[in-house]
Each structure stands twice: as C-alpha cells, then as structure tokens.
mmCIF file with all atom_site columns, C-alpha atoms in Angstrom:
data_model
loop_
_atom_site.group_PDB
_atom_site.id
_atom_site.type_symbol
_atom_site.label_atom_id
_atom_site.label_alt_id
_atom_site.label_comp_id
_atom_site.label_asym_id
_atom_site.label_entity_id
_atom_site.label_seq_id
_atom_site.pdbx_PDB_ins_code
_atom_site.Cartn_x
_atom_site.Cartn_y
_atom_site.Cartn_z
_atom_site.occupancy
_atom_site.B_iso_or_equiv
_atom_site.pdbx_formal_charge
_atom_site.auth_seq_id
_atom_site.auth_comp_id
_atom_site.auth_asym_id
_atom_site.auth_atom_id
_atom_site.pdbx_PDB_model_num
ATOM 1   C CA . UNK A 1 1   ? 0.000   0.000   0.000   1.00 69.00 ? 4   UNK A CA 1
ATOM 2   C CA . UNK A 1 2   ? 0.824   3.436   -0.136  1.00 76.00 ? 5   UNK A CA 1
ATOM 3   C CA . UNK A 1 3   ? -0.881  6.561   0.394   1.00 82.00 ? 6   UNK A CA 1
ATOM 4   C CA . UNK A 1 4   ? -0.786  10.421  -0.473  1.00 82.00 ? 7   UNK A CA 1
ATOM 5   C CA . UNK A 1 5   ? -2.294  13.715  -0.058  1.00 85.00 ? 8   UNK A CA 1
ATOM 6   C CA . UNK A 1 6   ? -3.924  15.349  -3.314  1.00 83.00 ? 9   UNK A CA 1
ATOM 7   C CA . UNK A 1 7   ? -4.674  19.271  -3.621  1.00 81.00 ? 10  UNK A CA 1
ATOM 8   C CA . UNK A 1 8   ? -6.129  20.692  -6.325  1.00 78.00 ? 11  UNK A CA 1
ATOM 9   C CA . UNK A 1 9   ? -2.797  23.261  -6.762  1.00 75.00 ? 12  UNK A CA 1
ATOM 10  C CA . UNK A 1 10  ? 0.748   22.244  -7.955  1.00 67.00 ? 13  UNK A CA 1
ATOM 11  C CA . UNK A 1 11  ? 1.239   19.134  -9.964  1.00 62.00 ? 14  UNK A CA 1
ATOM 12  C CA . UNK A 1 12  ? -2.190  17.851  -9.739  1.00 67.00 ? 15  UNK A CA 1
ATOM 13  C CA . UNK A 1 13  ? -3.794  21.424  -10.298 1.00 69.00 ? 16  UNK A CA 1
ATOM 14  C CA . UNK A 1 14  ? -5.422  19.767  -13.372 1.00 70.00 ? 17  UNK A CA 1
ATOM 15  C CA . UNK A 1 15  ? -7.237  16.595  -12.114 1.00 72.00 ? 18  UNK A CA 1
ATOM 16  C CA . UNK A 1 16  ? -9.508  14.998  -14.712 1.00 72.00 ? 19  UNK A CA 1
ATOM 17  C CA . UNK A 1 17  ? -12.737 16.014  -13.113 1.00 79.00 ? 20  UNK A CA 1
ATOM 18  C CA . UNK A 1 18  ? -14.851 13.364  -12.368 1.00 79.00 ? 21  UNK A CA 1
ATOM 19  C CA . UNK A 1 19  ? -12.004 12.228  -9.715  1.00 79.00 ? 22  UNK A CA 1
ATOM 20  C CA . UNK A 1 20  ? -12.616 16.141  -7.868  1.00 84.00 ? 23  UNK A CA 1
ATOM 21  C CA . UNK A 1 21  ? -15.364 14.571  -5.472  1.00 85.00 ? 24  UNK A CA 1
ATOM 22  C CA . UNK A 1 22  ? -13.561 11.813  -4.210  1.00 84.00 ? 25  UNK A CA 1
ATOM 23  C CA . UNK A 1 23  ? -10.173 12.651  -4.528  1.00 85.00 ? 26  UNK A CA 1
ATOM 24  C CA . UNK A 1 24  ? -9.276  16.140  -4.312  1.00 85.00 ? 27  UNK A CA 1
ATOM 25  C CA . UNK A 1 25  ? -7.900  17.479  -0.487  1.00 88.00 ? 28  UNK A CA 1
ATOM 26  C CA . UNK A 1 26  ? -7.836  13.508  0.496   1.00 89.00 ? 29  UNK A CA 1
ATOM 27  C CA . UNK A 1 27  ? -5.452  10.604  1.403   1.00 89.00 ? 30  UNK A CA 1
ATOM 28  C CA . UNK A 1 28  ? -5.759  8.723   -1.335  1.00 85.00 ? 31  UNK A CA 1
ATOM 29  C CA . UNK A 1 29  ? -4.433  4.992   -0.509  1.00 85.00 ? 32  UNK A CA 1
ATOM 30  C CA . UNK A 1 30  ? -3.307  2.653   -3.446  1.00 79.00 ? 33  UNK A CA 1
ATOM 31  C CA . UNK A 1 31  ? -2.867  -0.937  -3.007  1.00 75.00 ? 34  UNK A CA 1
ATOM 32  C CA . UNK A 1 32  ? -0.063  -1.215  -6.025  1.00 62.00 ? 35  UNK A CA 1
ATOM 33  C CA . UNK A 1 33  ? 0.047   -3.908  -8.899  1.00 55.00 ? 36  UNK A CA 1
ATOM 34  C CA . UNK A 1 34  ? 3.730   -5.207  -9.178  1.00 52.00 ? 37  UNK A CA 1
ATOM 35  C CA . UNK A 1 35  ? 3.197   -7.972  -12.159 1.00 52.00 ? 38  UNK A CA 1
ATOM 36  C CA . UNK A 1 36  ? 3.231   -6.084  -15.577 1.00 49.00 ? 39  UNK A CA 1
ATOM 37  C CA . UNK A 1 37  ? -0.049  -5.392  -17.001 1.00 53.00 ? 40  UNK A CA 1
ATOM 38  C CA . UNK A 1 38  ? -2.221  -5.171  -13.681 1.00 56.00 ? 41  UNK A CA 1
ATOM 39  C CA . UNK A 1 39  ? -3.128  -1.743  -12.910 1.00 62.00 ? 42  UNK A CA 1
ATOM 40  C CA . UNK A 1 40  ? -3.016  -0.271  -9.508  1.00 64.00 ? 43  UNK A CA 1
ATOM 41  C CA . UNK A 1 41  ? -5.651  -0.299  -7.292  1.00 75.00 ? 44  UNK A CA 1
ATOM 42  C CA . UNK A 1 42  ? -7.667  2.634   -5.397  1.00 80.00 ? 45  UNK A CA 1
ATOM 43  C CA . UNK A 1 43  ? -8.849  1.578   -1.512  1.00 85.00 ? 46  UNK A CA 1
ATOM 44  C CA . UNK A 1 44  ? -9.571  4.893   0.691   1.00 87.00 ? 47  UNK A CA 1
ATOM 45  C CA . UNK A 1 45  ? -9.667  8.340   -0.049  1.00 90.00 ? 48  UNK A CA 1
ATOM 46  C CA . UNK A 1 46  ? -10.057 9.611   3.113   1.00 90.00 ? 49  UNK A CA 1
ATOM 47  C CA . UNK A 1 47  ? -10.692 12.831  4.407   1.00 90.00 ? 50  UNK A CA 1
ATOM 48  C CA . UNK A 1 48  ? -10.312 14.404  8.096   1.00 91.00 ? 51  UNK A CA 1
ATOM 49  C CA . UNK A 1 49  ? -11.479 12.012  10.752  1.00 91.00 ? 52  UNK A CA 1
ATOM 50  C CA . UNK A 1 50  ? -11.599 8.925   8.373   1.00 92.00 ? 53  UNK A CA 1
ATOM 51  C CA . UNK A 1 51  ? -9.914  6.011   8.638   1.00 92.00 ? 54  UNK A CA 1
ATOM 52  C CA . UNK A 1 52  ? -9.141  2.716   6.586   1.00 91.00 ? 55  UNK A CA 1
ATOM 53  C CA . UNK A 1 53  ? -8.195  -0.782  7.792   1.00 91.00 ? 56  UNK A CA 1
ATOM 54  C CA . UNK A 1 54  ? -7.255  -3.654  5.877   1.00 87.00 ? 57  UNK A CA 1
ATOM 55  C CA . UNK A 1 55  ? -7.765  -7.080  7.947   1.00 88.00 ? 58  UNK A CA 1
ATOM 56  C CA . UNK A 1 56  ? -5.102  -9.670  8.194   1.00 83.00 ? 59  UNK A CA 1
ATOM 57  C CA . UNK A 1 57  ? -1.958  -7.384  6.823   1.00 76.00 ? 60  UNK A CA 1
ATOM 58  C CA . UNK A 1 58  ? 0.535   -9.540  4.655   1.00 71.00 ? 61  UNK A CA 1
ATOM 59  C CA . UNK A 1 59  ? -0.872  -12.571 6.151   1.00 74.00 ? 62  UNK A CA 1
ATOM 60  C CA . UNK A 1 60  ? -0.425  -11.317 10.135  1.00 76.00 ? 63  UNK A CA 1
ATOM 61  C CA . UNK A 1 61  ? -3.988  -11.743 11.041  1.00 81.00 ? 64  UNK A CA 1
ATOM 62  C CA . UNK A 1 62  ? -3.899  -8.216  12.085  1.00 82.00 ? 65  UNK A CA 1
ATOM 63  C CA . UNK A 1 63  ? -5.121  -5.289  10.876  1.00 86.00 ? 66  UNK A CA 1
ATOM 64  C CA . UNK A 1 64  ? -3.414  -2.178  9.484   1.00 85.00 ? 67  UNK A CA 1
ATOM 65  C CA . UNK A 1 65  ? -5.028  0.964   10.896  1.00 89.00 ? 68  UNK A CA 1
ATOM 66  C CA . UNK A 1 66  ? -4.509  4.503   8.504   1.00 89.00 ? 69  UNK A CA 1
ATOM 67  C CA . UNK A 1 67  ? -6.141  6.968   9.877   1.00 91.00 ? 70  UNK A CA 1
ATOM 68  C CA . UNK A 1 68  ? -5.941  10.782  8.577   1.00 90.00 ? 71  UNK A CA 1
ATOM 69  C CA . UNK A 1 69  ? -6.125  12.736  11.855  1.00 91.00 ? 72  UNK A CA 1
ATOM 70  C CA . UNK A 1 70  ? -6.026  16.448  10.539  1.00 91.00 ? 73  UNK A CA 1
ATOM 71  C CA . UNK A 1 71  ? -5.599  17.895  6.542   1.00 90.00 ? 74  UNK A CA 1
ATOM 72  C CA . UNK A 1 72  ? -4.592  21.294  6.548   1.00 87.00 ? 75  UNK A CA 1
ATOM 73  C CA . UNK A 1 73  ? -6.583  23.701  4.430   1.00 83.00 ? 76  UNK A CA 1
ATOM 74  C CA . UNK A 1 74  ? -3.637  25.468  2.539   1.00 80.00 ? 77  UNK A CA 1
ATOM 75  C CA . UNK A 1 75  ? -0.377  23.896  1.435   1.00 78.00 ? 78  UNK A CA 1
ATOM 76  C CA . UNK A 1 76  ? 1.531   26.957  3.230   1.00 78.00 ? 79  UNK A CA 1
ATOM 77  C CA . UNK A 1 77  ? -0.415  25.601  6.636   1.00 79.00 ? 80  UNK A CA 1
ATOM 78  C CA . UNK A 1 78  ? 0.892   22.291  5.877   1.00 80.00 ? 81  UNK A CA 1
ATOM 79  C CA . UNK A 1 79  ? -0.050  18.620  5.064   1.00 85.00 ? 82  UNK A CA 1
ATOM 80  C CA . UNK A 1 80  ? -2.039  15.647  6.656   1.00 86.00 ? 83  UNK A CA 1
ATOM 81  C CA . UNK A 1 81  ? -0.771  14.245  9.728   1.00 89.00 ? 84  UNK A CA 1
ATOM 82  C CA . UNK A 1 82  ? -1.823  10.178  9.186   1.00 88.00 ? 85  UNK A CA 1
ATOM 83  C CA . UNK A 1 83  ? -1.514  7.979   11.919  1.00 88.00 ? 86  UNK A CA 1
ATOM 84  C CA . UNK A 1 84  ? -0.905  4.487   10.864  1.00 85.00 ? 87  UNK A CA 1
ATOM 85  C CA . UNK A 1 85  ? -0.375  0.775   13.012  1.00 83.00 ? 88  UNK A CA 1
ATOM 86  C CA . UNK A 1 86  ? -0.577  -2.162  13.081  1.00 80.00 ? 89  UNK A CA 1
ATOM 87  C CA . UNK A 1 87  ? -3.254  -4.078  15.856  1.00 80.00 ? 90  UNK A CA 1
ATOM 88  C CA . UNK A 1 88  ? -1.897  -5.968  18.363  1.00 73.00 ? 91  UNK A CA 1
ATOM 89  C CA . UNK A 1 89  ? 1.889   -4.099  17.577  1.00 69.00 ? 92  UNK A CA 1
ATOM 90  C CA . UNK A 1 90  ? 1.471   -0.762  18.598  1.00 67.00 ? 93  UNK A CA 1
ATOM 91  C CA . UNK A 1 91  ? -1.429  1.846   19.381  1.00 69.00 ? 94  UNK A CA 1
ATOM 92  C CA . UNK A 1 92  ? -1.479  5.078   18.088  1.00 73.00 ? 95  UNK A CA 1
ATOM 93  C CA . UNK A 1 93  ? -3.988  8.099   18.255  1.00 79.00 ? 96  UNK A CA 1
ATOM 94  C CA . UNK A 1 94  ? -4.171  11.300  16.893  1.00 82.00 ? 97  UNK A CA 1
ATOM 95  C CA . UNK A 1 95  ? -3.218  13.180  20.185  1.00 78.00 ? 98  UNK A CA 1
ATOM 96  C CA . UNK A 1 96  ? 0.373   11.406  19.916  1.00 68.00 ? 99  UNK A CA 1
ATOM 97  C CA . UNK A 1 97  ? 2.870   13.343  18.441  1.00 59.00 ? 100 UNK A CA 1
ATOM 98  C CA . UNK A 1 98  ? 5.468   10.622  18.340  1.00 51.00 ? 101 UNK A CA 1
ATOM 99  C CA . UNK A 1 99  ? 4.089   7.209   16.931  1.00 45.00 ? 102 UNK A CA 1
ATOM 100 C CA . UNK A 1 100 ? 6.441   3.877   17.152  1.00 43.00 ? 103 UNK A CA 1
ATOM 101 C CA . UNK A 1 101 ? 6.353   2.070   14.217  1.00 41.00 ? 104 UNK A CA 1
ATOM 102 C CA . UNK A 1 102 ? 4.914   -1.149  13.959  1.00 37.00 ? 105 UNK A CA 1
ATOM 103 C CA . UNK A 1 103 ? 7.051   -4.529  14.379  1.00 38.00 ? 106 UNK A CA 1
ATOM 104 C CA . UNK A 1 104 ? 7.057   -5.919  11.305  1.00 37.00 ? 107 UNK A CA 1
ATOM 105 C CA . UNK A 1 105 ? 6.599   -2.344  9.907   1.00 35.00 ? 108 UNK A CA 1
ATOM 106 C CA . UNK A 1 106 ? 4.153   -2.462  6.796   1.00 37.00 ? 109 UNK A CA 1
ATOM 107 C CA . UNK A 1 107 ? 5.761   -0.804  3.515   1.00 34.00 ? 110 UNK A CA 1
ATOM 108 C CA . UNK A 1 108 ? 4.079   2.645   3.249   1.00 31.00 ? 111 UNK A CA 1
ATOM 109 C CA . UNK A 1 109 ? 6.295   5.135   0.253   1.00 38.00 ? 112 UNK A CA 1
ATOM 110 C CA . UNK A 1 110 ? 5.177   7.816   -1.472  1.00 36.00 ? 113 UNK A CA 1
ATOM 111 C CA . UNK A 1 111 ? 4.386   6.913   -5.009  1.00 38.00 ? 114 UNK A CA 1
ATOM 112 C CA . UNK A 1 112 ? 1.795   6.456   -7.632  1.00 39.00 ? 115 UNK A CA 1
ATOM 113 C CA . UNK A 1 113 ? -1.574  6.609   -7.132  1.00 40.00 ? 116 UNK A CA 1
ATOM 114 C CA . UNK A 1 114 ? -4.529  5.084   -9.394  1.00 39.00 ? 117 UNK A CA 1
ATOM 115 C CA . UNK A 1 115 ? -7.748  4.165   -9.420  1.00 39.00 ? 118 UNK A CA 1
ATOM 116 C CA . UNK A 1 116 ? -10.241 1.375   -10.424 1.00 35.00 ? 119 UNK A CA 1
ATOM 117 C CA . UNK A 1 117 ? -8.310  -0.376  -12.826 1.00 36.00 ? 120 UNK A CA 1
ATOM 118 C CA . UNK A 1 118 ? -8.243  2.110   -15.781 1.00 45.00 ? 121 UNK A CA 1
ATOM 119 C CA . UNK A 1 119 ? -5.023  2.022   -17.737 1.00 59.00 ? 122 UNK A CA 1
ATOM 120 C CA . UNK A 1 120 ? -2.858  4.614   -16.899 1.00 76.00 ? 123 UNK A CA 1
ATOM 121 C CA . UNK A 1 121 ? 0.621   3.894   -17.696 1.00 85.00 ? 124 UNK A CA 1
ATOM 122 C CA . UNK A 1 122 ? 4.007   5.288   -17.591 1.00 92.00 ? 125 UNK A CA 1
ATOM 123 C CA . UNK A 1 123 ? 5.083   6.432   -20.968 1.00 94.00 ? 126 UNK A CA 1
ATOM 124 C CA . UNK A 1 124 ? 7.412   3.868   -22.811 1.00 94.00 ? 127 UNK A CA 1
ATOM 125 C CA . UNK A 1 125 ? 9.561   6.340   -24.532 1.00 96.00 ? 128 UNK A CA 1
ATOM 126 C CA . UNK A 1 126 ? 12.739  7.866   -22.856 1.00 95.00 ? 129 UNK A CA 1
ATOM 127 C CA . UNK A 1 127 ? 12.517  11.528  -22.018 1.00 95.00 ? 130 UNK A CA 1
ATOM 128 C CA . UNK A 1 128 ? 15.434  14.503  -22.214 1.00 93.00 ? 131 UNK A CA 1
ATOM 129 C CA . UNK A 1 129 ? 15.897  15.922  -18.714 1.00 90.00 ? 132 UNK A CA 1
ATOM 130 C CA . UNK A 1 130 ? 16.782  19.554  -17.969 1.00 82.00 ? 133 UNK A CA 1
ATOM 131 C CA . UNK A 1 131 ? 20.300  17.829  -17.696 1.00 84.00 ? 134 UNK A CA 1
ATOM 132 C CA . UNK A 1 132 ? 20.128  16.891  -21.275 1.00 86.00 ? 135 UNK A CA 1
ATOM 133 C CA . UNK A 1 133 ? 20.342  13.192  -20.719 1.00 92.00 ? 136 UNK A CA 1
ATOM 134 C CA . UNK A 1 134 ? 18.031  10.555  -21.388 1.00 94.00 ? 137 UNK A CA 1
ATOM 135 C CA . UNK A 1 135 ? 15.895  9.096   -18.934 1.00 95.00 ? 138 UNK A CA 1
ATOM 136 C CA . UNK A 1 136 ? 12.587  6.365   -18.942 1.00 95.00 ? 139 UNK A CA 1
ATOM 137 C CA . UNK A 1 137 ? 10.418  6.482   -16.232 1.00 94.00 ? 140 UNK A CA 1
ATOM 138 C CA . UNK A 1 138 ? 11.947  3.132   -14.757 1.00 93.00 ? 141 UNK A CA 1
ATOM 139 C CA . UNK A 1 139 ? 14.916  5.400   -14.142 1.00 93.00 ? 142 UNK A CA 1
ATOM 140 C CA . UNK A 1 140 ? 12.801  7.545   -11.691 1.00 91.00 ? 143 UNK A CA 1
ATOM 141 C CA . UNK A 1 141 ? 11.131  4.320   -10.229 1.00 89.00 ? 144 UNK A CA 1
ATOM 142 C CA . UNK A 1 142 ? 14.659  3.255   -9.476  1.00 90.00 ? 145 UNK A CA 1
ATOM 143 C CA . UNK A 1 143 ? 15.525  5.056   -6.484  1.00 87.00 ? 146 UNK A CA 1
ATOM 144 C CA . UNK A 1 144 ? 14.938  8.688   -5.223  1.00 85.00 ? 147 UNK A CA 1
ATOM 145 C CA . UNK A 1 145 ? 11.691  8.639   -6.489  1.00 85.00 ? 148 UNK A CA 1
ATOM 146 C CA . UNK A 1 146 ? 10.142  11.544  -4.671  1.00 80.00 ? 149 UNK A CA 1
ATOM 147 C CA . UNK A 1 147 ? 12.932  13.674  -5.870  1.00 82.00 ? 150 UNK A CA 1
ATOM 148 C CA . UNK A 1 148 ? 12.952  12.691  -9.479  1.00 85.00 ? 151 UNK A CA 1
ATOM 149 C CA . UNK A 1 149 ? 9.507   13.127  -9.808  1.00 86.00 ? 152 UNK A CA 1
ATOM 150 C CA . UNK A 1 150 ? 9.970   16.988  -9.166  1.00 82.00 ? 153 UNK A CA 1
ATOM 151 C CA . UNK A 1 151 ? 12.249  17.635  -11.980 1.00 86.00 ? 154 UNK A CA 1
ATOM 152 C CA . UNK A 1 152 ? 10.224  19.763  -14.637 1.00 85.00 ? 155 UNK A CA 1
ATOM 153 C CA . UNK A 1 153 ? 8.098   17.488  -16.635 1.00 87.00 ? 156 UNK A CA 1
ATOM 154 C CA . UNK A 1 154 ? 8.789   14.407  -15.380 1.00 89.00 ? 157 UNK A CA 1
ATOM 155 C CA . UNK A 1 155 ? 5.796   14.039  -13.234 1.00 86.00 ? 158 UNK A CA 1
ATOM 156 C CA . UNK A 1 156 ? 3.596   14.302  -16.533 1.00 89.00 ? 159 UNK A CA 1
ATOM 157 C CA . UNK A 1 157 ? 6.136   11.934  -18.028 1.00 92.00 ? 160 UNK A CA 1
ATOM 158 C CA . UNK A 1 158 ? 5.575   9.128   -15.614 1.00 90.00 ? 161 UNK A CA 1
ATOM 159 C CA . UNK A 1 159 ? 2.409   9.564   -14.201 1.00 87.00 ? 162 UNK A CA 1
ATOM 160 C CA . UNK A 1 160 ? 1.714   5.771   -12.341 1.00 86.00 ? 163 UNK A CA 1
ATOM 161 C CA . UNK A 1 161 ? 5.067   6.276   -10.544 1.00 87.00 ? 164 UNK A CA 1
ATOM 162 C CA . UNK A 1 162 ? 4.907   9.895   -9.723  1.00 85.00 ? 165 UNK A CA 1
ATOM 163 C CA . UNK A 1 163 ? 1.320   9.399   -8.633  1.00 80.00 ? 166 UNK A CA 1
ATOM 164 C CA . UNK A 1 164 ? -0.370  11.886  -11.129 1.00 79.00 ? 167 UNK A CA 1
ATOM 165 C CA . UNK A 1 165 ? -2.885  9.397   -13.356 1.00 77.00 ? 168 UNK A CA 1
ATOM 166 C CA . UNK A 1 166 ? -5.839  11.615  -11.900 1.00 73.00 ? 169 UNK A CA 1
ATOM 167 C CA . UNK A 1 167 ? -4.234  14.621  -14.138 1.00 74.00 ? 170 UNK A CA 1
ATOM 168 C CA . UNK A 1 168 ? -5.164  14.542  -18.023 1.00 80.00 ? 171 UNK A CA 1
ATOM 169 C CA . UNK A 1 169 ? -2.106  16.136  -19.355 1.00 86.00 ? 172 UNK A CA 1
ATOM 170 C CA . UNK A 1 170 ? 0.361   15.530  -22.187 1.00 91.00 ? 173 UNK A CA 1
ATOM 171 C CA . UNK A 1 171 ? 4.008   14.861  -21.208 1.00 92.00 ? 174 UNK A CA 1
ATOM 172 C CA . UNK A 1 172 ? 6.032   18.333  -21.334 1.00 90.00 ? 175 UNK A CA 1
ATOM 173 C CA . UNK A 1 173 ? 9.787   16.893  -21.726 1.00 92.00 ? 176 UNK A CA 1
ATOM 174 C CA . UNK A 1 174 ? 11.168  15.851  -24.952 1.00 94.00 ? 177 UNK A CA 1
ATOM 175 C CA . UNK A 1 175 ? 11.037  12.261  -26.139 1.00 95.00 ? 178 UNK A CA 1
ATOM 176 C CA . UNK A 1 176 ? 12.403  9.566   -28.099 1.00 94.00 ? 179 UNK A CA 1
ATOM 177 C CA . UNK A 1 177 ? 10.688  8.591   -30.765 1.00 93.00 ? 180 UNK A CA 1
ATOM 178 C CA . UNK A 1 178 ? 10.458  5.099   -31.732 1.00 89.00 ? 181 UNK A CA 1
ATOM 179 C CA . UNK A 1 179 ? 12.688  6.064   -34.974 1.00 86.00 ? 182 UNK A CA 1
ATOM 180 C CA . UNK A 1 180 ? 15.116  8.062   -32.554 1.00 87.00 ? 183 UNK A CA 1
ATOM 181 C CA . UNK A 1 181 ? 13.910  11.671  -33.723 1.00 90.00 ? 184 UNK A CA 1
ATOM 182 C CA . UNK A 1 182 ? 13.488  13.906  -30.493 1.00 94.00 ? 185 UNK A CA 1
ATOM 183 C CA . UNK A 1 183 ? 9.727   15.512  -30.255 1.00 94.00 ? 186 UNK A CA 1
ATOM 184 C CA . UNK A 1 184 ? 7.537   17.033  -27.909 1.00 95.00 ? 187 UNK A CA 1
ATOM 185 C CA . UNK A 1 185 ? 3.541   16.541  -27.649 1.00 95.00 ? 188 UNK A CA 1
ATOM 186 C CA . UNK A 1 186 ? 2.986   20.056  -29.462 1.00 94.00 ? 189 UNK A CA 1
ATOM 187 C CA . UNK A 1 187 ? 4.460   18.156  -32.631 1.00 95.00 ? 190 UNK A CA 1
ATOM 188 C CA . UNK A 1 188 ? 1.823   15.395  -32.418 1.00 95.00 ? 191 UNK A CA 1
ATOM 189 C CA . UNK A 1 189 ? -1.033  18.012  -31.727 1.00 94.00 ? 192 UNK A CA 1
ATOM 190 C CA . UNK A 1 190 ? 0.147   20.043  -34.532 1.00 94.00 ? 193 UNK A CA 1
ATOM 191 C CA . UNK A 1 191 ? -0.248  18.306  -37.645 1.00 93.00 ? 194 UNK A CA 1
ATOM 192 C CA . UNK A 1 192 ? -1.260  14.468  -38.627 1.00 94.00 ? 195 UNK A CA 1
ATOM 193 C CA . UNK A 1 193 ? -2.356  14.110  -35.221 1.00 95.00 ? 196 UNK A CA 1
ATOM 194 C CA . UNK A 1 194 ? -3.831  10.844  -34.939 1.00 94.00 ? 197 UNK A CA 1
ATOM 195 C CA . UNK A 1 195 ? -1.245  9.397   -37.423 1.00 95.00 ? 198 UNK A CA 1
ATOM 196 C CA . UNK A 1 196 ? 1.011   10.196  -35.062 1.00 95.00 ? 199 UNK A CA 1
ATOM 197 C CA . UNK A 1 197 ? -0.783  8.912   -31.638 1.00 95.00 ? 200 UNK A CA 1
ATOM 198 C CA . UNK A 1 198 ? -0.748  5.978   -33.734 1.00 94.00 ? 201 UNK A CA 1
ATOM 199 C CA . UNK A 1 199 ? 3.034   5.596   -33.552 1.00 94.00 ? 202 UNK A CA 1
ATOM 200 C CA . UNK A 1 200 ? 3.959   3.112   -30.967 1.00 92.00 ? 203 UNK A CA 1
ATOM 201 C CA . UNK A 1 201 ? 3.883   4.272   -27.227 1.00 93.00 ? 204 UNK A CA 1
ATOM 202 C CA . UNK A 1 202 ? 2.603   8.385   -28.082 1.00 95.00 ? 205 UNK A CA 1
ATOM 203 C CA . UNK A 1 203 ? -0.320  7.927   -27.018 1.00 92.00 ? 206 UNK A CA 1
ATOM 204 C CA . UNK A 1 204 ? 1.204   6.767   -23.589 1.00 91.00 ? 207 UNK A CA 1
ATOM 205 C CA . UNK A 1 205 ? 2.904   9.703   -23.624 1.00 93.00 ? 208 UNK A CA 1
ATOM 206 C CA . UNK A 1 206 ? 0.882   12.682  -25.340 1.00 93.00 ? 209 UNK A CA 1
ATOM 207 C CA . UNK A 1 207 ? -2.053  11.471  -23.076 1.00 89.00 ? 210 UNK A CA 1
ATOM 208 C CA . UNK A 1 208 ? -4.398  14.798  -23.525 1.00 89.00 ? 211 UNK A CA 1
ATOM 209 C CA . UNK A 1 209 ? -3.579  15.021  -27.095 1.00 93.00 ? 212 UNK A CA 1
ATOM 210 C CA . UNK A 1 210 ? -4.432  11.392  -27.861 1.00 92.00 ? 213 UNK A CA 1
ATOM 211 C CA . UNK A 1 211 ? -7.461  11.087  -25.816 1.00 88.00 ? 214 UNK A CA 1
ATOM 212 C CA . UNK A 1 212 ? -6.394  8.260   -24.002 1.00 84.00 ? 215 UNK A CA 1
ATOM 213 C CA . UNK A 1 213 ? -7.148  10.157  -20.433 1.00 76.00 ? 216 UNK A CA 1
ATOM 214 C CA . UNK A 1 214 ? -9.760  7.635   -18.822 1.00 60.00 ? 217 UNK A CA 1
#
C-alpha cells in the first residue's frame, strides 16, 4: 500500500474532473500492482477524521489501521498528519505526536496513485531531462523517487510512478521517438495528429492530445 495527499494546486492542479469529489484534499491509498499489465488499485480516499483498515496485513492476522487525523486547508499551513499501526503491535492516536512504528513495519512510500483499474501507464519512450540526458520512467522508479519526480516534466512523463494518473495532461519533456527523432507533444497536436498517436507508445505519452485520459 501506499498513500498520499492530493490538492487541487501544484502538480495535480489539473485533475480529470470526475475524480474532484472523491479525490481532491484527500489521502488517497493505493494498493499497487507489481506484475506487468495489472493496474493499480484505489482503496480509501479519506478525508479528516476517516480512517481505513485492511484485515489480516501480509498474512499477520492483524489489521493495518490509517487513519488521517487532521488535513490542513492550505499547502503553506501544511499537510495531513496520518496515523498508521498495526493491531496488536502498537497503538497510536491522533493526540500522539510521536508514533512507534509497527514490528514488522508495513511498507508505506510515497508513489503512484490510481484508481479502479483504468489504464494509466508510464510512458514507454525515454525523455530529455533539464540535464540533457536521457531518462525512462523506470529510471525515476529506481531510487529517489520523490525527488525525481519533481524535476520539470517528469511528473507528466511518468504519471503511475509519480502518482499523477488523476491529471489529463500531455508529457512536457522531450522524447524519443520510436525512430530516434526527439519531439515534444505540441508536434503530435500540430499536424497528422492521430497518425502520429498511432506511432507506438505516443499515445502513452501525449495522453491529452491522444485522448487516451480515462
């Protein structure tokens, strides 16, 4: 599982809108698909006061408590405090300031977040970072993920691993074509536009143009 806080500012400023009700200003909570070709699952999106629990964590018999204490209005007043344990380990509340974790400790990161099933990918194609090298999206997966995923564009480049499938936007760094020519999603939307979504892995990556935004 993991689990993050969405705001309708930043990164996911442009949330496709039919997810606004349920998950803008909540913890979102993802139970993640690691075989290739199974989407990512949505479980919770909680707001203040709510809380989820999963029954018999990783085969314990306990259950995982997440509970989302407090979500500050504005991002300048801060974030969510979320409370999470594991029954029968540890006991937290929301009056605790410091929380033990659990023993085993469940795997909580910050990363993608999904929902239902629909097919949101991260684009096949490698992208050109500020740094002018070339980068796919398993690259940011990798390790400092958090980081990587706030360099300019790459958040709309990999959207399951940065955690951004709710937004319905094109990637905005340069890409590898499948013939090796470097382009950027105004090229597809400017001319021959579906001729080129058709090209192998664009629409994956020039979501908005190509309609492929679930």
């Amino acid at each position: 599982l993991y689990f993050m806080l969405h705001r309708l500012e930043g990164i996911t400023s442009h949330m496709v809108s039919e997810y606004i009700p349920t998950h803008a200003n909540r913890v979102n909570i993802v139970s993640q698909a690691f075989d290739q070709g199974v989407p990512s699952k949505a479980v919770g999106h909680l707001t203040s006061g709510e809380e989820y629990i999963q029954n018999n964590w990783a085969g314990t018999g306990q259950s995982l408590h997440i509970k989302v204490c407090s979500i500050a209005e504005e991002s300048a007043d801060g974030g969510a405090k979320v409370i999470v344990y594991l029954e029968g380990e540890n006991y937290a509340n929301c009056e605790m300031d410091n929380i033990s974790p659990p023993s085993p400790s469940p795997s909580l990161q910050v990363t993608p977040s999904h929902e239902k099933g629909e097919a949101c990918i991260d684009s096949p194609l490698k992208m050109i970072l500020p740094n002018r090298t070339k980068r796919g999206c398993s690259w940011v997966a990798k390790a400092k993920t958090l980081e990587r995923c706030l360099l300019s564009g790459v958040a709309s480049h990999c959207p399951l691993t940065c955690g951004t499938c709710v937004e319905c936007v094109d990637s905005s760094r340069r890409f590898q074509m499948p013939f090796g020519d470097m382009k950027l999603c105004s090229w597809v939307k400017r001319n021959k536009t579906e001729e080129r979504c058709a090209v192998k892995s664009v629409a994956n990556t020039c979501r908005a143009t190509c309609g492929t935004c679930v």
